[in-house]
Amino acid sequence: MDPATAVMPIADDFIEFGYETSAVAREGFFSAKHMHMVQLYRTLSTSGLVRIGGIIGDHTRFEPDGKPVAQTMKGTTMINQAVLADLGSFLRATGWKAMWPLNLGTGTKEEAATQPLAVGAALGDRLQSFEIGNEADNLKRFKN
């Protein structure tokens, strides 16, 4: 390996941070109003990816007007439209994009249809992609 030889440049948006969906359920954590966090992200890079997911993604429900609740795998994390809107405001303030998990572990087919629409509406052009099947090997222990 020769450090003086560049094979390929690293993309500007290569940097990524990963969070469980329970972080989104914490009101105000991802928000344009959380100026210290916005500044931290802006200082690191003007673009990057916030990967939401982890195993909690398969234990997360969306209730548009429900109360957001952050849980571990032993409970159900609840997200609502307000925390999704905050996430969207955070992403727009930082210039970053997000990847969002679809709950294939404990969710219903109806939820699988409504949650992506709500996430897409809240994040807009800041939504990079949806993640399908995060840590699927862990789901077998939750089946009856």
XYZ file of C-alpha atoms in Angstrom:
144
model
C 0.000 0.000 0.000
C 1.415 3.322 -1.063
C -0.078 6.298 0.847
C 1.014 8.655 -1.956
C -1.151 6.810 -4.488
C -4.882 7.540 -4.484
C -6.932 4.732 -5.987
C -10.296 6.416 -5.575
C -11.516 9.486 -3.678
C -13.783 8.992 -0.671
C -17.257 10.418 -1.273
C -18.139 13.643 0.554
C -21.135 11.964 2.200
C -19.198 8.848 3.262
C -19.461 9.629 6.995
C -22.300 7.902 8.868
C -23.689 7.710 12.377
C -26.056 4.954 13.480
C -28.800 5.234 16.073
C -31.523 2.958 17.360
C -35.056 4.163 16.537
C -35.490 4.795 20.261
C -33.228 7.862 19.819
C -35.818 9.378 17.466
C -38.511 8.755 20.105
C -36.639 11.034 22.528
C -38.422 14.353 21.973
C -36.034 17.114 20.917
C -32.982 14.855 20.496
C -33.071 15.126 16.707
C -34.314 18.656 16.126
C -33.085 21.846 14.468
C -33.602 23.411 17.920
C -30.904 21.114 19.380
C -28.236 23.582 18.269
C -25.270 21.850 19.938
C -25.970 18.655 18.014
C -26.648 20.538 14.770
C -23.319 22.341 15.137
C -21.502 19.084 15.914
C -22.799 17.507 12.702
C -22.067 20.625 10.625
C -18.527 20.737 12.014
C -17.920 17.105 11.113
C -19.263 17.370 7.574
C -21.732 19.279 5.446
C -23.234 15.969 4.317
C -23.455 12.444 5.633
C -25.895 9.722 6.638
C -27.815 9.250 9.877
C -28.661 5.559 9.927
C -31.717 4.959 12.073
C -32.400 1.339 12.890
C -30.699 -1.300 14.920
C -32.703 -4.135 16.406
C -35.079 -1.590 17.983
C -36.320 -0.860 14.451
C -38.103 -4.214 14.611
C -39.732 -3.176 17.884
C -40.960 0.271 16.822
C -44.503 1.382 16.059
C -45.762 4.571 14.468
C -48.807 6.311 15.930
C -49.318 9.698 14.204
C -50.681 11.433 17.312
C -49.416 8.986 19.947
C -46.959 9.714 22.736
C -43.350 8.953 21.770
C -41.749 6.336 24.022
C -38.160 5.081 23.847
C -37.804 1.410 24.807
C -35.373 -1.474 24.596
C -36.132 -4.776 22.848
C -38.200 -5.740 25.894
C -40.749 -3.044 25.043
C -42.143 -1.252 22.031
C -40.689 2.070 20.975
C -43.375 4.473 19.811
C -42.736 7.301 17.370
C -45.184 9.943 16.214
C -45.449 12.556 13.482
C -43.930 15.262 15.706
C -40.642 13.404 16.344
C -40.426 12.529 12.656
C -40.907 16.217 11.801
C -38.142 17.083 14.289
C -35.832 14.555 12.625
C -36.603 16.163 9.274
C -35.804 19.625 10.653
C -32.513 18.334 12.076
C -31.517 16.802 8.748
C -32.349 19.977 6.833
C -30.371 22.061 9.356
C -27.292 19.834 9.017
C -27.445 18.943 5.318
C -27.352 15.241 6.189
C -29.703 12.472 5.001
C -31.237 9.500 6.787
C -31.839 5.803 6.282
C -34.998 4.526 8.015
C -35.799 0.917 9.042
C -39.027 -0.851 8.223
C -40.369 -2.990 11.066
C -40.480 -6.520 9.670
C -40.070 -8.198 13.048
C -43.118 -7.236 15.086
C -45.063 -4.874 12.829
C -48.171 -5.508 10.761
C -48.537 -5.198 7.008
C -50.725 -2.136 7.588
C -47.954 -0.473 9.595
C -45.468 -1.454 6.899
C -47.576 0.576 4.481
C -48.236 3.666 6.642
C -44.897 4.237 8.376
C -42.856 4.748 5.169
C -45.401 7.301 3.956
C -45.141 9.243 7.218
C -41.333 9.077 7.216
C -41.204 10.190 3.582
C -43.536 13.112 4.246
C -41.528 14.270 7.278
C -38.028 13.828 5.846
C -38.695 14.730 2.203
C -35.500 14.945 0.179
C -33.467 14.184 3.330
C -34.626 10.526 3.159
C -31.866 8.544 1.472
C -33.359 5.054 1.761
C -35.334 2.509 3.715
C -33.647 -0.409 5.418
C -35.295 -3.816 5.214
C -34.372 -6.693 7.514
C -31.914 -5.167 9.978
C -30.466 -7.859 12.275
C -33.046 -10.347 10.998
C -31.094 -13.208 12.564
C -32.245 -11.927 15.983
C -35.954 -12.187 15.151
C -36.255 -15.954 15.591
C -36.066 -15.611 19.359
C -39.093 -13.300 19.388
C -41.420 -15.568 17.428
C -44.016 -17.582 19.370
